[in-house]
Amino acid sequence: RAARNLAYLFGDQGQWSRAAQSYTLALQAHENLYQATFSGASQHAELAEAGDLYHRAAYAMARAGDLRDAVVALERGRARGLSEALARDRADLAGVERVDLEAARLFREAAARWDQLQRQQRSSVTVPHEHQLSLNSEAQRAAVEAVHADLQTAIARIRSIEGYADFLALPEWHEIIAAATDAAQHIVYLVTTTQGSMALLVRPSREASADPHVIWLGGFAQHDLDRILYDRDGEWRYLHGTVLANGDVLRHVLDDIWPMLWEKIMAPLVTRLAALGYRKAVLVPVGTLGLLPLSALAEDMTLSYAPSARSLAMAKRSSEERASEPMLLAIGNPLPSKNPLDLARVEVEEIASLFTEDRRLMLYEHHATRQATLAQLPGTTHLHFSCHGAFNLLEPLDSALSLSGDDALTLRDVLDGELDLSAARLVVLSACQTGITDFRSVPDEMVGFPAGFMQAGVPGVVSTLWPVNDLSTSLLMSRFYRELCQDGDIGSAAVALHAAQRWLRNLHLDEARSLLVEFMANPNMPDEVQSHLLGQFIALDQRGEHPFARPYYWAGFQAHGAAF
């Protein structure tokens, strides 16, 4: 705290080199505290205590000219739990086994026990937002501490082997630039602080000596972001529309903030990327910036998301390992429901038509049970949920995808390994609020479905930032899969999503009517769906020449991970 306060003082005075030095000391102290913890819950609490330390440290380092240090600081403070879990689960132990078979065995056993204890804690312990921690019993506390000690001992033993000194170590610059190079596109860290904002661009390069680019976004600071996100003075703002599912508020706020987000954040970034000859990039927006639909603002550039460079590298590796023939499992309009999604069946029918009959399975309405879904997951490469979704503000791990009756799949289920996703290459969550993450305690930990599915091994995820419209979502998803499955091949989810969003934004009223007529002509559509489509057809006239031009209808969808 003393080092951080001193850094604040130097930063306020514009003494950026001295501020960076003080932040470095604060980060070292925080790392010592983090390493002293011995449970996932206490690690979470320690990260929450750090707050925006990594953001402000990176900003000061960049101002001092230490751009690589700034990137490394942001990477280390971003999705720490996810990065560590991925590194543990996918550690390459083949070389270790040739030298010290016992060390590899000890690590695997300790890592498995650690993961088991984390699952038990997720089911029995809630970390209050005041960051106080209490394990259920002294016995549980002792068990966690013992497993943590065994894991650290195994890691230390492996690090003593020649060539493995960096085993499961914190990310360094060479790892970050390698991730950008393997992805063949820029990784862009976006950060907002009380003193301003910046974008740090890590370009693909085989030379580890290459430096990042920096774009200063001085016209936008934390107070500007907070005014967008949070209600104040009786005015409802962005999070009121997304989290509390108020569509009218959200439509108004999006129309209001769209020009500013473009001018202050995305226009400088897109211009620089275009000047460098790139039309694609991976965004790593830190803090609560990740709650905004930034990728959708770039009309002529394909932007996807990743929690961090390390998670991106892991996702790409996983994608390359899962090159089996496409197999679709689609969930459509689970029933009974208080608010049936009649057009979900239209959506799923359109998507399924792009896969051969023997490579697709649809679970509609009363058949979309949890048991049936779990039974069909093995071997599925493309998993599509067209159902209700809900973000749980008080307990994000209970955020859920609704299935038939009272059944659901929660984020907790995904993290605890309840789903066999061993073949999955892409999960599309065509449901409300599936991309919202826990923004109250530790925003950078990305506690939400996108990171959850990535931790479970899925390379690519498409999710939503708010309660999405039934008709526009059906049209968007139908187009998305047509773009994705061109010429009988499975392409880039990010490219397909960008093309589908642009198409829907520019869709003319006459073409929209024609599409609804085609949907209604499908003999497989139940009478109630036909009736619903007719009502939507009549209502289109009220939306003007381009009925889906407003961002509300298409901008909430995002592509995450190795979706490029």
Coordinates of C-alpha atoms in Angstrom, one line a residue:
R1 CA 0.0 0.0 0.0
A2 CA 2.9 2.4 0.8
A3 CA 4.5 1.7 -2.6
R4 CA 1.3 2.1 -4.4
N5 CA 0.5 5.4 -2.7
L6 CA 4.0 6.7 -3.5
A7 CA 3.4 5.7 -7.1
Y8 CA 0.1 7.6 -7.1
L9 CA 1.9 10.7 -5.9
F10 CA 4.7 10.5 -8.5
G11 CA 2.1 9.9 -11.2
D12 CA 0.0 12.9 -10.2
Q13 CA 3.2 15.0 -10.5
G14 CA 4.1 13.5 -13.9
Q15 CA 7.3 11.9 -12.6
W16 CA 6.6 8.7 -14.6
S17 CA 10.0 7.0 -14.2
R18 CA 9.8 7.3 -10.4
A19 CA 6.1 6.3 -10.5
A20 CA 7.0 3.2 -12.6
Q21 CA 9.7 2.2 -10.0
S22 CA 7.3 2.5 -7.2
Y23 CA 4.6 0.5 -9.0
T24 CA 7.2 -2.2 -9.7
L25 CA 7.8 -2.5 -5.9
A26 CA 4.1 -2.6 -5.3
L27 CA 3.7 -5.3 -7.9
Q28 CA 6.4 -7.3 -6.3
A29 CA 4.8 -7.0 -2.8
H30 CA 1.5 -8.0 -4.3
E31 CA 3.1 -11.1 -5.9
N32 CA 4.6 -12.1 -2.6
L33 CA 1.2 -11.9 -1.0
Y34 CA -0.5 -13.8 -3.8
Q35 CA 2.1 -16.6 -3.6
A36 CA 1.6 -16.8 0.1
T37 CA -2.1 -17.8 -0.4
F38 CA -3.1 -21.4 -0.5
S39 CA -6.6 -21.6 -1.9
G40 CA -8.4 -20.4 -5.0
A41 CA -10.7 -18.4 -2.9
S42 CA -7.9 -16.6 -1.0
Q43 CA -6.1 -16.0 -4.3
H44 CA -9.3 -14.4 -5.7
A45 CA -9.5 -12.2 -2.6
E46 CA -5.9 -11.1 -3.0
L47 CA -6.5 -10.2 -6.7
A48 CA -9.5 -8.2 -5.6
E49 CA -7.4 -6.3 -3.1
A50 CA -4.9 -5.3 -5.9
G51 CA -7.8 -3.5 -7.7
D52 CA -6.5 -1.4 -10.6
L53 CA -2.8 -1.8 -9.6
Y54 CA -1.8 -3.5 -12.8
H55 CA -3.6 -0.9 -15.0
R56 CA -2.0 2.1 -13.4
A57 CA 1.4 0.5 -13.2
A58 CA 1.3 -0.3 -17.0
Y59 CA 0.1 3.2 -17.7
A60 CA 3.0 4.7 -15.7
M61 CA 5.5 2.3 -17.3
A62 CA 4.3 3.2 -20.8
R63 CA 4.6 7.0 -20.0
A64 CA 8.1 6.3 -18.8
G65 CA 8.9 4.6 -22.2
D66 CA 9.0 1.1 -20.8
L67 CA 6.5 -0.3 -23.3
R68 CA 7.5 -4.0 -22.9
D69 CA 7.3 -3.8 -19.1
A70 CA 3.8 -2.2 -19.5
V71 CA 2.6 -5.1 -21.7
V72 CA 4.0 -7.7 -19.3
A73 CA 2.3 -6.0 -16.4
L74 CA -1.1 -6.0 -18.1
E75 CA -0.6 -9.7 -19.1
R76 CA 0.3 -10.7 -15.6
G77 CA -2.7 -8.9 -14.1
R78 CA -5.2 -10.3 -16.7
A79 CA -7.2 -13.5 -16.2
R80 CA -4.6 -14.9 -13.7
G81 CA -6.7 -17.8 -12.5
L82 CA -7.5 -18.8 -16.1
S83 CA -3.9 -18.6 -17.3
E84 CA -2.6 -20.6 -14.3
A85 CA -5.3 -23.3 -14.8
L86 CA -4.6 -23.6 -18.5
A87 CA -0.8 -23.8 -17.8
R88 CA -1.3 -26.5 -15.2
D89 CA -3.8 -28.6 -17.2
R90 CA -1.7 -28.5 -20.4
A91 CA 1.8 -28.5 -19.1
D92 CA 4.1 -30.4 -21.5
L93 CA 5.7 -33.0 -19.3
A94 CA 7.2 -35.2 -22.0
G95 CA 10.7 -33.8 -21.6
V96 CA 10.4 -33.8 -17.8
E97 CA 9.6 -37.5 -17.8
R98 CA 12.7 -38.3 -19.8
V99 CA 14.8 -36.7 -17.0
D100 CA 12.8 -37.1 -13.8
L101 CA 9.8 -39.4 -14.1
E102 CA 9.0 -39.0 -10.4
A103 CA 8.8 -35.2 -10.7
A104 CA 6.2 -35.5 -13.5
R105 CA 4.2 -38.0 -11.5
L106 CA 4.2 -35.8 -8.3
F107 CA 3.1 -32.8 -10.3
R108 CA 0.3 -34.6 -12.0
E109 CA -1.0 -36.0 -8.7
A110 CA -0.8 -32.6 -6.9
A111 CA -2.4 -30.7 -9.8
A112 CA -5.3 -33.2 -9.9
R113 CA -5.8 -32.9 -6.1
W114 CA -5.6 -29.1 -6.4
D115 CA -8.3 -29.0 -9.1
Q116 CA -10.5 -31.3 -7.0
L117 CA -10.2 -29.0 -4.0
Q118 CA -11.0 -26.0 -6.2
R119 CA -14.2 -27.7 -7.3
Q120 CA -15.2 -28.5 -3.8
Q121 CA -14.6 -24.9 -2.7
R122 CA -16.6 -23.5 -5.6
S123 CA -19.6 -25.6 -4.5
S124 CA -19.3 -24.8 -0.8
V125 CA -17.6 -21.4 -0.3
T126 CA -18.7 -18.0 -1.5
V127 CA -16.2 -15.2 -1.3
P128 CA -18.1 -12.1 -0.1
H129 CA -17.4 -8.8 -1.9
E130 CA -15.8 -7.5 1.2
H131 CA -13.1 -10.1 0.3
Q132 CA -13.2 -11.8 3.7
L133 CA -12.4 -15.5 3.6
S134 CA -13.3 -18.4 5.8
L135 CA -12.9 -22.0 4.9
N136 CA -15.5 -24.4 6.3
S137 CA -13.3 -26.1 8.8
E138 CA -9.7 -26.3 10.1
A139 CA -9.5 -29.7 8.5
Q140 CA -10.4 -28.3 5.1
R141 CA -8.0 -25.5 5.5
A142 CA -5.2 -27.9 6.4
A143 CA -6.0 -30.1 3.4
V144 CA -5.9 -27.2 1.0
E145 CA -2.6 -26.0 2.5
A146 CA -1.0 -29.5 2.2
V147 CA -2.0 -29.9 -1.4
H148 CA -0.8 -26.4 -2.2
A149 CA 2.6 -27.2 -0.6
D150 CA 2.9 -30.5 -2.5
L151 CA 2.1 -28.6 -5.8
Q152 CA 4.7 -26.0 -5.1
T153 CA 7.3 -28.6 -4.2
A154 CA 6.6 -30.5 -7.5
I155 CA 6.9 -27.3 -9.5
A156 CA 10.2 -26.4 -7.7
R157 CA 11.6 -29.8 -8.5
I158 CA 10.7 -29.5 -12.2
R159 CA 12.2 -26.0 -12.3
S160 CA 15.5 -27.4 -11.1
I161 CA 15.8 -29.5 -14.3
E162 CA 17.9 -27.9 -17.0
G163 CA 15.7 -26.1 -19.5
Y164 CA 12.7 -25.9 -17.2
A165 CA 13.6 -22.9 -15.0
D166 CA 10.5 -21.1 -16.4
F167 CA 8.0 -23.9 -15.8
L168 CA 4.6 -22.4 -14.9
A169 CA 6.4 -19.0 -14.4
L170 CA 4.7 -15.6 -14.8
P171 CA 4.4 -14.5 -18.5
E172 CA 7.3 -12.7 -20.0
W173 CA 7.7 -10.6 -23.1
H174 CA 8.9 -13.4 -25.4
E175 CA 5.8 -15.5 -24.6
I176 CA 3.5 -12.6 -25.4
I177 CA 5.1 -11.7 -28.8
A178 CA 5.2 -15.4 -29.6
A179 CA 1.4 -15.6 -29.1
A180 CA 0.9 -12.7 -31.5
T181 CA 3.2 -14.3 -34.0
D182 CA 1.5 -17.7 -33.9
A183 CA -1.9 -16.0 -34.3
A184 CA -0.5 -13.9 -37.2
Q185 CA -2.2 -10.7 -35.9
H186 CA -1.8 -8.0 -33.4
I187 CA -2.7 -8.4 -29.8
V188 CA -4.1 -5.1 -28.5
Y189 CA -4.2 -4.4 -24.8
L190 CA -6.7 -1.6 -24.0
V191 CA -6.5 0.1 -20.6
T192 CA -8.3 3.0 -19.0
T193 CA -7.0 4.7 -15.8
T194 CA -7.9 7.8 -13.9
Q195 CA -5.2 9.6 -15.8
G196 CA -6.1 8.5 -19.3
S197 CA -6.3 5.6 -21.6
M198 CA -4.0 3.8 -24.0
A199 CA -3.7 0.9 -26.5
L200 CA -0.6 -1.2 -26.5
L201 CA -0.1 -3.1 -29.8
V202 CA 2.0 -6.3 -29.9
R203 CA 2.7 -7.0 -33.5
P204 CA 3.6 -10.4 -34.9
S205 CA 7.4 -10.8 -35.2
R206 CA 9.9 -13.6 -35.0
E207 CA 12.3 -11.1 -33.4
A208 CA 11.8 -11.0 -29.6
S209 CA 13.6 -7.6 -29.7
A210 CA 10.6 -6.0 -31.5
D211 CA 8.9 -3.4 -29.4
P212 CA 5.1 -2.7 -28.9
H213 CA 3.4 0.3 -30.4
V214 CA 1.5 2.7 -28.1
I215 CA -1.6 4.8 -28.9
W216 CA -2.5 7.4 -26.3
L217 CA -6.2 7.9 -25.9
G218 CA -6.0 11.0 -23.8
G219 CA -9.6 12.1 -24.4
F220 CA -11.0 9.1 -22.4
A221 CA -10.3 8.3 -18.7
Q222 CA -11.9 6.2 -16.0
H223 CA -14.5 8.8 -15.1
D224 CA -15.7 8.7 -18.7
L225 CA -16.0 5.0 -18.6
D226 CA -17.9 5.1 -15.3
R227 CA -20.3 7.6 -16.7
I228 CA -21.1 5.2 -19.5
L229 CA -21.5 2.1 -17.3
Y230 CA -23.2 3.2 -14.0
D231 CA -26.4 4.9 -13.2
R232 CA -26.1 8.4 -11.6
D233 CA -28.3 11.4 -10.8
G234 CA -31.4 9.4 -11.7
E235 CA -30.1 8.6 -15.2
W236 CA -30.0 4.9 -16.2
R237 CA -26.9 3.9 -18.1
Y238 CA -25.3 0.9 -19.9
L239 CA -25.2 -1.7 -17.1
H240 CA -28.8 -1.0 -16.2
G241 CA -29.7 -2.1 -19.7
T242 CA -27.4 -5.1 -19.9
V243 CA -27.5 -6.6 -16.4
L244 CA -31.0 -5.7 -15.5
A245 CA -32.4 -6.6 -18.9
N246 CA -33.9 -3.2 -19.8
G247 CA -34.0 -3.1 -23.5
D248 CA -35.4 0.4 -23.9
V249 CA -32.6 1.9 -21.7
L250 CA -30.0 -0.1 -23.6
R251 CA -31.1 1.0 -27.0
H252 CA -31.0 4.6 -26.0
V253 CA -27.6 4.3 -24.2
L254 CA -26.0 2.5 -27.2
D255 CA -27.2 5.2 -29.6
D256 CA -25.8 7.8 -27.2
I257 CA -22.3 6.3 -26.6
W258 CA -21.6 4.9 -30.0
P259 CA -20.1 8.0 -31.6
M260 CA -17.9 8.7 -28.5
L261 CA -16.6 5.1 -28.2
W262 CA -15.6 5.2 -31.9
E263 CA -14.0 8.6 -31.8
K264 CA -12.2 8.3 -28.4
I265 CA -11.1 4.6 -28.5
M266 CA -11.6 2.6 -31.6
A267 CA -10.9 5.2 -34.5
P268 CA -7.3 5.8 -33.4
L269 CA -6.7 2.0 -33.0
V270 CA -8.3 1.0 -36.3
T271 CA -6.4 3.8 -38.1
R272 CA -3.1 2.6 -36.7
L273 CA -3.7 -1.0 -37.5
A274 CA -4.8 -0.2 -41.1
A275 CA -1.6 1.9 -41.5
L276 CA 0.4 -1.2 -40.4
G277 CA -1.3 -3.3 -43.0
Y278 CA -3.6 -5.3 -40.7
R279 CA -7.3 -5.9 -41.0
K280 CA -7.6 -8.3 -38.0
A281 CA -6.6 -8.1 -34.4
V282 CA -7.2 -9.7 -31.0
L283 CA -8.4 -7.3 -28.3
V284 CA -7.5 -7.7 -24.6
P285 CA -9.6 -5.0 -22.9
V286 CA -8.7 -4.8 -19.3
G287 CA -11.0 -4.0 -16.4
T288 CA -14.6 -3.0 -17.1
L289 CA -13.7 -1.9 -20.7
G290 CA -14.4 -5.6 -21.5
L291 CA -18.1 -5.0 -20.9
L292 CA -18.5 -2.7 -23.9
P293 CA -19.1 -3.9 -27.5
L294 CA -15.8 -2.5 -28.8
S295 CA -15.2 -5.0 -31.6
A296 CA -18.5 -4.1 -33.2
L297 CA -17.5 -0.5 -33.7
A298 CA -14.9 -1.3 -36.3
E299 CA -16.9 -1.7 -39.6
D300 CA -13.9 -2.5 -41.8
M301 CA -11.8 -4.6 -39.4
T302 CA -12.3 -8.0 -37.8
L303 CA -11.7 -7.9 -34.1
S304 CA -12.0 -10.8 -31.7
Y305 CA -11.2 -11.1 -28.0
A306 CA -8.9 -13.1 -25.7
P307 CA -8.6 -13.0 -21.9
S308 CA -4.8 -12.8 -22.2
A309 CA -2.0 -13.7 -24.6
R310 CA -1.3 -16.9 -22.7
S311 CA -4.9 -18.1 -23.0
L312 CA -4.9 -17.1 -26.7
A313 CA -1.8 -19.3 -27.3
M314 CA -3.4 -22.2 -25.4
A315 CA -6.6 -21.8 -27.4
K316 CA -4.8 -21.8 -30.7
R317 CA -2.9 -25.0 -29.7
S318 CA -6.1 -26.6 -28.7
S319 CA -7.8 -25.6 -32.0
E320 CA -5.0 -27.2 -34.0
E321 CA -5.4 -30.4 -32.0
R322 CA -9.2 -30.6 -32.6
A323 CA -9.4 -30.9 -36.4
S324 CA -12.0 -33.7 -36.6
E325 CA -14.9 -33.6 -39.0
P326 CA -17.6 -31.1 -37.9
M327 CA -20.4 -32.4 -35.7
L328 CA -23.2 -30.0 -34.6
L329 CA -25.3 -30.2 -31.5
A330 CA -27.9 -27.5 -31.4
I331 CA -30.3 -26.7 -28.5
G332 CA -33.4 -24.8 -29.5
N333 CA -36.2 -23.2 -27.4
P334 CA -36.2 -25.5 -24.3
L335 CA -39.7 -25.9 -22.8
P336 CA -41.6 -25.4 -20.7
S337 CA -40.7 -21.7 -20.3
K338 CA -42.5 -18.6 -19.1
N339 CA -41.2 -16.8 -22.2
P340 CA -40.9 -19.3 -25.1
L341 CA -38.3 -18.4 -27.8
D342 CA -40.5 -19.3 -30.8
L343 CA -37.8 -18.2 -33.4
A344 CA -35.1 -20.3 -31.8
R345 CA -36.5 -23.3 -33.8
V346 CA -36.2 -21.2 -37.0
E347 CA -32.6 -20.4 -36.0
V348 CA -31.6 -24.0 -35.3
E349 CA -33.4 -25.3 -38.5
E350 CA -31.4 -22.8 -40.6
I351 CA -28.1 -23.7 -38.9
A352 CA -28.6 -27.4 -39.1
S353 CA -29.3 -27.3 -42.8
L354 CA -25.6 -26.4 -43.3
F355 CA -24.4 -29.6 -41.8
T356 CA -24.9 -33.0 -43.4
E357 CA -27.7 -35.1 -41.9
D358 CA -25.4 -37.6 -40.2
R359 CA -23.3 -34.7 -38.7
R360 CA -26.0 -32.8 -36.8
L361 CA -28.3 -33.3 -33.9
M362 CA -31.0 -30.9 -32.7
L363 CA -32.7 -31.0 -29.3
Y364 CA -35.9 -28.9 -29.4
E365 CA -38.2 -27.8 -26.7
H366 CA -39.1 -30.6 -24.2
H367 CA -36.3 -32.8 -25.5
A368 CA -33.6 -30.2 -24.6
T369 CA -33.0 -31.6 -21.1
R370 CA -29.8 -31.5 -19.2
Q371 CA -29.5 -35.3 -19.4
A372 CA -30.0 -35.4 -23.2
T373 CA -27.5 -32.5 -23.7
L374 CA -24.8 -34.1 -21.6
A375 CA -25.3 -37.4 -23.3
Q376 CA -24.8 -35.9 -26.8
L377 CA -21.7 -33.8 -26.0
P378 CA -19.0 -36.4 -26.6
G379 CA -17.8 -36.0 -30.2
T380 CA -19.5 -32.6 -30.7
T381 CA -17.3 -30.1 -32.4
H382 CA -19.8 -27.2 -32.7
L383 CA -22.2 -26.6 -29.8
H384 CA -25.0 -24.1 -30.3
F385 CA -27.3 -22.9 -27.6
S386 CA -30.4 -21.0 -28.7
C387 CA -32.1 -20.6 -25.3
H388 CA -32.6 -18.3 -22.4
G389 CA -29.5 -17.2 -20.5
A390 CA -29.0 -15.2 -17.4
F391 CA -26.0 -13.5 -15.7
N392 CA -26.1 -13.9 -11.9
L393 CA -24.9 -10.6 -10.5
L394 CA -24.6 -11.8 -6.9
E395 CA -23.0 -15.2 -7.7
P396 CA -21.5 -15.2 -11.2
L397 CA -20.7 -19.0 -11.0
D398 CA -24.5 -19.5 -11.0
S399 CA -25.0 -17.8 -14.3
A400 CA -26.9 -20.2 -16.4
L401 CA -28.1 -21.5 -19.7
S402 CA -31.7 -22.6 -19.4
L403 CA -32.7 -26.1 -20.5
S404 CA -36.0 -27.9 -20.4
G405 CA -38.1 -27.5 -17.3
D406 CA -36.0 -26.5 -14.4
D407 CA -32.8 -27.9 -15.9
A408 CA -29.8 -25.6 -16.6
L409 CA -26.1 -25.6 -17.3
T410 CA -24.3 -23.2 -15.1
L411 CA -20.8 -21.6 -15.3
R412 CA -20.0 -23.7 -12.2
D413 CA -20.8 -26.9 -14.2
V414 CA -18.5 -25.8 -17.0
L415 CA -15.6 -25.1 -14.6
D416 CA -16.2 -28.3 -12.6
G417 CA -15.8 -30.5 -15.7
E418 CA -19.5 -31.5 -15.8
L419 CA -19.5 -31.3 -19.6
D420 CA -17.5 -33.5 -22.0
L421 CA -16.1 -30.9 -24.3
S422 CA -13.0 -32.9 -25.4
A423 CA -13.9 -32.5 -29.1
A424 CA -15.5 -29.1 -29.0
R425 CA -13.9 -26.4 -31.3
L426 CA -16.6 -23.7 -31.1
V427 CA -19.4 -23.0 -28.6
V428 CA -22.0 -20.4 -29.7
L429 CA -24.1 -19.0 -26.9
S430 CA -27.0 -17.5 -28.7
A431 CA -28.7 -16.6 -25.4
C432 CA -29.0 -13.5 -23.3
Q433 CA -26.1 -12.1 -21.2
T434 CA -23.6 -15.0 -21.8
G435 CA -20.7 -12.6 -22.3
I436 CA -21.1 -10.6 -19.1
T437 CA -18.4 -11.2 -16.6
D438 CA -18.1 -10.5 -12.9
F439 CA -17.3 -6.8 -12.9
R440 CA -17.9 -6.1 -9.2
S441 CA -14.9 -7.7 -7.4
V442 CA -12.2 -8.7 -9.9
P443 CA -13.1 -7.6 -13.5
D444 CA -9.8 -8.8 -14.9
E445 CA -10.4 -12.4 -13.8
M446 CA -13.1 -12.7 -16.6
V447 CA -15.4 -14.8 -14.4
G448 CA -18.0 -15.7 -17.1
F449 CA -18.9 -18.2 -19.8
P450 CA -16.3 -17.2 -22.4
A451 CA -13.3 -17.8 -20.1
G452 CA -15.1 -20.7 -18.5
F453 CA -15.5 -22.6 -21.7
M454 CA -11.9 -21.8 -22.7
Q455 CA -10.7 -23.1 -19.3
A456 CA -12.7 -26.3 -20.1
G457 CA -10.6 -26.6 -23.3
V458 CA -12.8 -25.0 -26.0
P459 CA -10.7 -22.9 -28.3
G460 CA -13.5 -20.5 -29.5
V461 CA -16.6 -19.1 -28.0
V462 CA -19.3 -16.7 -29.3
S463 CA -21.3 -14.9 -26.6
T464 CA -23.6 -12.0 -25.9
L465 CA -23.2 -8.8 -23.8
W466 CA -26.9 -8.2 -23.2
P467 CA -30.5 -9.6 -23.6
V468 CA -30.7 -10.1 -27.3
N469 CA -33.7 -9.6 -29.6
D470 CA -35.4 -12.8 -30.8
L471 CA -35.8 -12.0 -34.4
S472 CA -32.6 -10.1 -35.1
T473 CA -30.6 -12.9 -33.3
S474 CA -32.2 -15.6 -35.5
L475 CA -31.3 -13.7 -38.6
L476 CA -27.8 -12.9 -37.4
M477 CA -27.0 -16.5 -36.4
S478 CA -28.4 -17.9 -39.6
R479 CA -26.1 -15.6 -41.6
F480 CA -23.2 -16.2 -39.2
Y481 CA -23.3 -20.0 -39.9
R482 CA -23.6 -19.4 -43.7
E483 CA -20.5 -17.3 -43.5
L484 CA -18.8 -19.8 -41.3
C485 CA -19.6 -22.9 -43.4
Q486 CA -18.8 -21.5 -46.9
D487 CA -17.9 -24.1 -49.5
G488 CA -18.4 -26.9 -47.1
D489 CA -15.5 -25.8 -44.9
I490 CA -15.5 -24.4 -41.4
G491 CA -13.8 -21.0 -41.4
S492 CA -13.1 -18.2 -38.9
A493 CA -15.8 -17.5 -36.4
A494 CA -14.6 -13.9 -35.9
V495 CA -14.6 -13.2 -39.7
A496 CA -18.0 -14.9 -40.0
L497 CA -19.5 -12.9 -37.1
H498 CA -18.1 -9.6 -38.4
A499 CA -19.6 -10.3 -41.9
A500 CA -22.9 -11.3 -40.4
Q501 CA -23.1 -8.2 -38.2
R502 CA -22.3 -5.9 -41.2
W503 CA -25.0 -7.7 -43.2
L504 CA -27.7 -7.4 -40.6
R505 CA -26.9 -3.7 -40.0
N506 CA -27.4 -3.0 -43.7
L507 CA -30.3 -5.4 -44.3
H508 CA -33.0 -3.6 -46.3
L509 CA -36.7 -3.9 -45.2
D510 CA -37.6 -5.7 -48.4
E511 CA -34.9 -8.3 -48.0
A512 CA -35.9 -8.8 -44.3
R513 CA -39.5 -9.4 -45.4
S514 CA -38.4 -12.0 -48.0
L515 CA -36.4 -13.9 -45.4
L516 CA -39.4 -14.1 -43.1
V517 CA -41.5 -15.4 -45.9
E518 CA -38.9 -18.1 -46.6
F519 CA -39.0 -19.0 -42.9
M520 CA -42.8 -19.2 -42.9
A521 CA -42.7 -21.5 -46.0
N522 CA -40.8 -24.2 -44.1
P523 CA -43.3 -27.1 -43.6
N524 CA -41.5 -28.2 -40.4
M525 CA -42.5 -25.0 -38.6
P526 CA -45.2 -25.4 -36.0
D527 CA -48.3 -23.3 -36.3
E528 CA -47.4 -21.1 -33.3
V529 CA -44.1 -20.3 -34.8
Q530 CA -45.7 -19.5 -38.1
S531 CA -48.0 -17.1 -36.3
H532 CA -45.2 -15.5 -34.5
L533 CA -43.3 -15.0 -37.7
L534 CA -46.3 -13.3 -39.2
G535 CA -46.5 -10.9 -36.3
Q536 CA -42.8 -10.1 -36.8
F537 CA -43.4 -9.5 -40.5
I538 CA -46.1 -7.0 -39.8
A539 CA -44.0 -5.2 -37.1
L540 CA -41.0 -4.7 -39.5
D541 CA -42.7 -1.7 -41.1
Q542 CA -42.3 0.3 -37.8
R543 CA -38.4 0.1 -38.0
G544 CA -37.8 2.0 -41.2
E545 CA -35.8 1.2 -44.3
H546 CA -33.1 -0.7 -42.4
P547 CA -34.9 -2.3 -39.5
F548 CA -31.8 -3.6 -37.7
A549 CA -29.5 -0.7 -38.2
R550 CA -29.3 0.2 -34.5
P551 CA -26.3 -1.4 -32.5
Y552 CA -28.7 -3.0 -30.1
Y553 CA -29.7 -5.6 -32.7
W554 CA -26.2 -6.9 -33.6
A555 CA -23.4 -5.4 -31.6
G556 CA -23.8 -7.5 -28.5
F557 CA -22.2 -10.6 -30.0
Q558 CA -18.5 -11.2 -29.5
A559 CA -16.0 -13.9 -30.7
H560 CA -13.4 -15.1 -28.1
G561 CA -10.3 -17.2 -28.2
A562 CA -9.0 -18.9 -31.3
A563 CA -12.0 -17.8 -33.3
F564 CA -9.9 -16.1 -36.0

